[in-house]
């Protein structure tokens, strides 16, 4: 006989390895070594997913509803009838039939979920894809809501990427009833724009963020019930007619609670408990209590609750339920209001009959359905916490975390069942100690990944990584970082994927985990491939490819990837780039696309010939990431401004007059010196003899030869300005003489020191010249020489 034992430890059981499609990747969820990801093989795509049939949608919707535990007779019907909501129900159905989206706003406890059930029953045939019931509790982003809508309508086992998801949900035509909406503004606008063929009925509380003005949503406010409706709801919950005292008490309660239906459901539970206690007292008042009975001997009549107890009835209601129900309330308070499935209560409470506590609490109005589970009703958690039910929260959370760690790791539990308990698992993870948190996150993360509940997958991975860091578990920390990198890669967040995978590879390298390091490097290689595929075709700076230097011109060498018209401009602005020293462009634009001419930015250093050698240096030089010290450049000297036309004419006339005076004085001196060759030169102190220059060819023998001073004056006239004539070193201004009118046969005894006049009169040819040097020219123009001036001057 075979005595093989069935392993009871989750670590000894076979691992649940699940392979699924996530966008362009094939994801293999491996709970032992970490998930493995690889590109989707060609031909592995299943094609367009088929839509679910109406029967399939109905079965899926029934499975998505919270379980219905056994309830007292008439309790479920009395507390869940939409009394007094006929007008709102007809208006909502009419708006949805027209294709309008409606936002139903009401305070907590106003009966929004009950009204949605009534509307869903009448809108089943209004849309091609029927009615889809979803819960948006805890969802701040529209991505998970769109994935839930896609999975509710299409029959698929994978998770599409964002592009495919938007393409598929755009074709869905359904009436979507979205309860517990927790988003608004741009997030809600994105949800509405992604599904233009759907009509939404959004149930939210008044404190939820309002939609934008362009959302085109109809607003319907759900207030309290009228007096007659409140009395009818209370009578339906109690199962009998109200007395006068109870009617007056109900009227006061309506005024205090503003007519919220939840308060009257709880008030009906209080009256039922009171009737049960009084009935037991009336039946047993004549009997003596037994020895083993816990009933007191003097049982008093239970009066009506006070108005304060009716407005906050959680403590009073909890005191009259069973011990298992009170233990379940303690667990719910420890988990932030989340109540585990009734199948978990016997293990958590320690009572085999604790599963009936859910029905007992639901009948009292202490629980409310949220999606596929139950939570504490609005205000109940605060009231129980004040009553002392949260004193053992740490112990209860630790117990729940260890229980869920065993349950989620069991091979008989499907990923769908784990996903249905996601909120309770996450609440237990948040309140547990680091050891229990690491164990729970390690077993729950693969189940969330396989169930395609990736929002819960990411939250449990982050909580597990933090708990592993605090506990010092390096191996578990490496696992959580690897899973976070794989999740980010599947969702297209490449920066986050690279950071998480590099952290995981570093930790696994420290542990010498070769298999885990190889898996991490494979995923990191996919990240690098995705980053390379996502590079822009046209970078900010487009450079021409290098051309071999074959003696061509700069413009022809610069032509390459750019257009022909941009090459001369680039060659003119940067000869270094035109000569072929720039690196090749990153990617060339397709031939069918029009290439926009972009002139590269040439810095002063590049213009002087210091051309960067690599593309990184080019980008750093053109677009510096760090501030560089300013370069001190020499500012070129400004060019002389052109003289205006009127002033130029005046300057030329003044220069011509000065030259004329200088030439005339030279001619007079030469003529007086050549007229009497026998006359000895004048001598005296401070005077020197000036030799007579040779005669100019082409003139008569008596014509004076040109003086070097005249040549200098002529050169100055050609250059555009007067030039000061040079004096002999031995001559001084005091030794200058003035030519006389009459010739004298005797040399002068004393030189005359009178300076020449401004308007000298030209002498006659018979006058005797002196050795006086030419006078200093002045800026005042003189009149032209007379007609008897010797020719050739």
mmCIF file with all atom_site columns, N, CA, C and O in Angstrom, residues 399-419:
data_model
loop_
_atom_site.group_PDB
_atom_site.id
_atom_site.type_symbol
_atom_site.label_atom_id
_atom_site.label_alt_id
_atom_site.label_comp_id
_atom_site.label_asym_id
_atom_site.label_entity_id
_atom_site.label_seq_id
_atom_site.pdbx_PDB_ins_code
_atom_site.Cartn_x
_atom_site.Cartn_y
_atom_site.Cartn_z
_atom_site.occupancy
_atom_site.B_iso_or_equiv
_atom_site.pdbx_formal_charge
_atom_site.auth_seq_id
_atom_site.auth_comp_id
_atom_site.auth_asym_id
_atom_site.auth_atom_id
_atom_site.pdbx_PDB_model_num
ATOM 1  N N  . UNK A 1 399 ? -3.153  37.962 12.463 1.00 0.00 ? 399 UNK A N  1
ATOM 2  C CA . UNK A 1 399 ? -3.821  36.673 12.243 1.00 0.00 ? 399 UNK A CA 1
ATOM 3  C C  . UNK A 1 399 ? -4.357  36.557 10.824 1.00 0.00 ? 399 UNK A C  1
ATOM 4  O O  . UNK A 1 399 ? -4.229  35.511 10.171 1.00 0.00 ? 399 UNK A O  1
ATOM 5  N N  . UNK A 1 400 ? -4.969  37.635 10.335 1.00 0.00 ? 400 UNK A N  1
ATOM 6  C CA . UNK A 1 400 ? -5.491  37.608 8.971  1.00 0.00 ? 400 UNK A CA 1
ATOM 7  C C  . UNK A 1 400 ? -4.376  37.485 7.942  1.00 0.00 ? 400 UNK A C  1
ATOM 8  O O  . UNK A 1 400 ? -4.522  36.782 6.931  1.00 0.00 ? 400 UNK A O  1
ATOM 9  N N  . UNK A 1 401 ? -3.228  38.139 8.175  1.00 0.00 ? 401 UNK A N  1
ATOM 10 C CA . UNK A 1 401 ? -2.112  38.056 7.229  1.00 0.00 ? 401 UNK A CA 1
ATOM 11 C C  . UNK A 1 401 ? -1.550  36.647 7.149  1.00 0.00 ? 401 UNK A C  1
ATOM 12 O O  . UNK A 1 401 ? -1.268  36.133 6.052  1.00 0.00 ? 401 UNK A O  1
ATOM 13 N N  . UNK A 1 402 ? -1.394  35.978 8.275  1.00 0.00 ? 402 UNK A N  1
ATOM 14 C CA . UNK A 1 402 ? -0.872  34.608 8.250  1.00 0.00 ? 402 UNK A CA 1
ATOM 15 C C  . UNK A 1 402 ? -1.868  33.646 7.615  1.00 0.00 ? 402 UNK A C  1
ATOM 16 O O  . UNK A 1 402 ? -1.487  32.696 6.923  1.00 0.00 ? 402 UNK A O  1
ATOM 17 N N  . UNK A 1 403 ? -3.161  33.887 7.844  1.00 0.00 ? 403 UNK A N  1
ATOM 18 C CA . UNK A 1 403 ? -4.168  33.031 7.207  1.00 0.00 ? 403 UNK A CA 1
ATOM 19 C C  . UNK A 1 403 ? -4.166  33.201 5.693  1.00 0.00 ? 403 UNK A C  1
ATOM 20 O O  . UNK A 1 403 ? -4.181  32.208 4.945  1.00 0.00 ? 403 UNK A O  1
ATOM 21 N N  . UNK A 1 404 ? -4.117  34.453 5.232  1.00 0.00 ? 404 UNK A N  1
ATOM 22 C CA . UNK A 1 404 ? -4.127  34.689 3.787  1.00 0.00 ? 404 UNK A CA 1
ATOM 23 C C  . UNK A 1 404 ? -2.823  34.223 3.136  1.00 0.00 ? 404 UNK A C  1
ATOM 24 O O  . UNK A 1 404 ? -2.807  33.863 1.957  1.00 0.00 ? 404 UNK A O  1
ATOM 25 N N  . UNK A 1 405 ? -1.705  34.266 3.860  1.00 0.00 ? 405 UNK A N  1
ATOM 26 C CA . UNK A 1 405 ? -0.452  33.755 3.308  1.00 0.00 ? 405 UNK A CA 1
ATOM 27 C C  . UNK A 1 405 ? -0.546  32.258 3.030  1.00 0.00 ? 405 UNK A C  1
ATOM 28 O O  . UNK A 1 405 ? -0.020  31.761 2.028  1.00 0.00 ? 405 UNK A O  1
ATOM 29 N N  . UNK A 1 406 ? -1.212  31.538 3.907  1.00 0.00 ? 406 UNK A N  1
ATOM 30 C CA . UNK A 1 406 ? -1.417  30.105 3.665  1.00 0.00 ? 406 UNK A CA 1
ATOM 31 C C  . UNK A 1 406 ? -2.427  29.873 2.544  1.00 0.00 ? 406 UNK A C  1
ATOM 32 O O  . UNK A 1 406 ? -2.240  29.000 1.698  1.00 0.00 ? 406 UNK A O  1
ATOM 33 N N  . UNK A 1 407 ? -3.489  30.676 2.548  1.00 0.00 ? 407 UNK A N  1
ATOM 34 C CA . UNK A 1 407 ? -4.570  30.434 1.583  1.00 0.00 ? 407 UNK A CA 1
ATOM 35 C C  . UNK A 1 407 ? -4.163  30.801 0.159  1.00 0.00 ? 407 UNK A C  1
ATOM 36 O O  . UNK A 1 407 ? -4.454  30.064 -0.786 1.00 0.00 ? 407 UNK A O  1
ATOM 37 N N  . UNK A 1 408 ? -3.516  31.956 -0.045 1.00 0.00 ? 408 UNK A N  1
ATOM 38 C CA . UNK A 1 408 ? -3.140  32.377 -1.394 1.00 0.00 ? 408 UNK A CA 1
ATOM 39 C C  . UNK A 1 408 ? -2.056  31.489 -2.004 1.00 0.00 ? 408 UNK A C  1
ATOM 40 O O  . UNK A 1 408 ? -1.961  31.388 -3.228 1.00 0.00 ? 408 UNK A O  1
ATOM 41 N N  . UNK A 1 409 ? -1.235  30.851 -1.173 1.00 0.00 ? 409 UNK A N  1
ATOM 42 C CA . UNK A 1 409 ? -0.209  29.978 -1.699 1.00 0.00 ? 409 UNK A CA 1
ATOM 43 C C  . UNK A 1 409 ? -0.657  28.559 -1.954 1.00 0.00 ? 409 UNK A C  1
ATOM 44 O O  . UNK A 1 409 ? 0.128   27.742 -2.472 1.00 0.00 ? 409 UNK A O  1
ATOM 45 N N  . UNK A 1 410 ? -1.890  28.230 -1.630 1.00 0.00 ? 410 UNK A N  1
ATOM 46 C CA . UNK A 1 410 ? -2.387  26.869 -1.835 1.00 0.00 ? 410 UNK A CA 1
ATOM 47 C C  . UNK A 1 410 ? -2.719  26.661 -3.307 1.00 0.00 ? 410 UNK A C  1
ATOM 48 O O  . UNK A 1 410 ? -3.295  27.539 -3.964 1.00 0.00 ? 410 UNK A O  1
ATOM 49 N N  . UNK A 1 411 ? -2.355  25.485 -3.823 1.00 0.00 ? 411 UNK A N  1
ATOM 50 C CA . UNK A 1 411 ? -2.556  25.222 -5.253 1.00 0.00 ? 411 UNK A CA 1
ATOM 51 C C  . UNK A 1 411 ? -4.020  25.052 -5.621 1.00 0.00 ? 411 UNK A C  1
ATOM 52 O O  . UNK A 1 411 ? -4.387  25.200 -6.786 1.00 0.00 ? 411 UNK A O  1
ATOM 53 N N  . UNK A 1 412 ? -4.898  24.741 -4.676 1.00 0.00 ? 412 UNK A N  1
ATOM 54 C CA . UNK A 1 412 ? -6.312  24.561 -4.993 1.00 0.00 ? 412 UNK A CA 1
ATOM 55 C C  . UNK A 1 412 ? -7.060  25.878 -5.140 1.00 0.00 ? 412 UNK A C  1
ATOM 56 O O  . UNK A 1 412 ? -8.193  25.897 -5.624 1.00 0.00 ? 412 UNK A O  1
ATOM 57 N N  . UNK A 1 413 ? -6.434  26.956 -4.752 1.00 0.00 ? 413 UNK A N  1
ATOM 58 C CA . UNK A 1 413 ? -7.073  28.280 -4.835 1.00 0.00 ? 413 UNK A CA 1
ATOM 59 C C  . UNK A 1 413 ? -6.734  28.884 -6.192 1.00 0.00 ? 413 UNK A C  1
ATOM 60 O O  . UNK A 1 413 ? -5.557  29.051 -6.540 1.00 0.00 ? 413 UNK A O  1
ATOM 61 N N  . UNK A 1 414 ? -7.748  29.240 -6.944 1.00 0.00 ? 414 UNK A N  1
ATOM 62 C CA . UNK A 1 414 ? -7.540  29.821 -8.270 1.00 0.00 ? 414 UNK A CA 1
ATOM 63 C C  . UNK A 1 414 ? -7.176  31.296 -8.156 1.00 0.00 ? 414 UNK A C  1
ATOM 64 O O  . UNK A 1 414 ? -7.523  31.958 -7.168 1.00 0.00 ? 414 UNK A O  1
ATOM 65 N N  . UNK A 1 415 ? -6.487  31.825 -9.147 1.00 0.00 ? 415 UNK A N  1
ATOM 66 C CA . UNK A 1 415 ? -6.162  33.266 -9.100 1.00 0.00 ? 415 UNK A CA 1
ATOM 67 C C  . UNK A 1 415 ? -7.392  34.158 -9.071 1.00 0.00 ? 415 UNK A C  1
ATOM 68 O O  . UNK A 1 415 ? -7.352  35.257 -8.489 1.00 0.00 ? 415 UNK A O  1
ATOM 69 N N  . UNK A 1 416 ? -8.505  33.721 -9.664 1.00 0.00 ? 416 UNK A N  1
ATOM 70 C CA . UNK A 1 416 ? -9.714  34.538 -9.616 1.00 0.00 ? 416 UNK A CA 1
ATOM 71 C C  . UNK A 1 416 ? -10.260 34.704 -8.219 1.00 0.00 ? 416 UNK A C  1
ATOM 72 O O  . UNK A 1 416 ? -10.745 35.782 -7.850 1.00 0.00 ? 416 UNK A O  1
ATOM 73 N N  . UNK A 1 417 ? -10.196 33.651 -7.411 1.00 0.00 ? 417 UNK A N  1
ATOM 74 C CA . UNK A 1 417 ? -10.666 33.760 -6.024 1.00 0.00 ? 417 UNK A CA 1
ATOM 75 C C  . UNK A 1 417 ? -9.755  34.667 -5.208 1.00 0.00 ? 417 UNK A C  1
ATOM 76 O O  . UNK A 1 417 ? -10.230 35.402 -4.327 1.00 0.00 ? 417 UNK A O  1
ATOM 77 N N  . UNK A 1 418 ? -8.468  34.631 -5.507 1.00 0.00 ? 418 UNK A N  1
ATOM 78 C CA . UNK A 1 418 ? -7.553  35.532 -4.804 1.00 0.00 ? 418 UNK A CA 1
ATOM 79 C C  . UNK A 1 418 ? -7.832  36.973 -5.196 1.00 0.00 ? 418 UNK A C  1
ATOM 80 O O  . UNK A 1 418 ? -7.794  37.886 -4.353 1.00 0.00 ? 418 UNK A O  1
ATOM 81 N N  . UNK A 1 419 ? -8.125  37.205 -6.481 1.00 0.00 ? 419 UNK A N  1
ATOM 82 C CA . UNK A 1 419 ? -8.431  38.566 -6.922 1.00 0.00 ? 419 UNK A CA 1
ATOM 83 C C  . UNK A 1 419 ? -9.709  39.093 -6.286 1.00 0.00 ? 419 UNK A C  1
ATOM 84 O O  . UNK A 1 419 ? -9.835  40.297 -6.029 1.00 0.00 ? 419 UNK A O  1
#
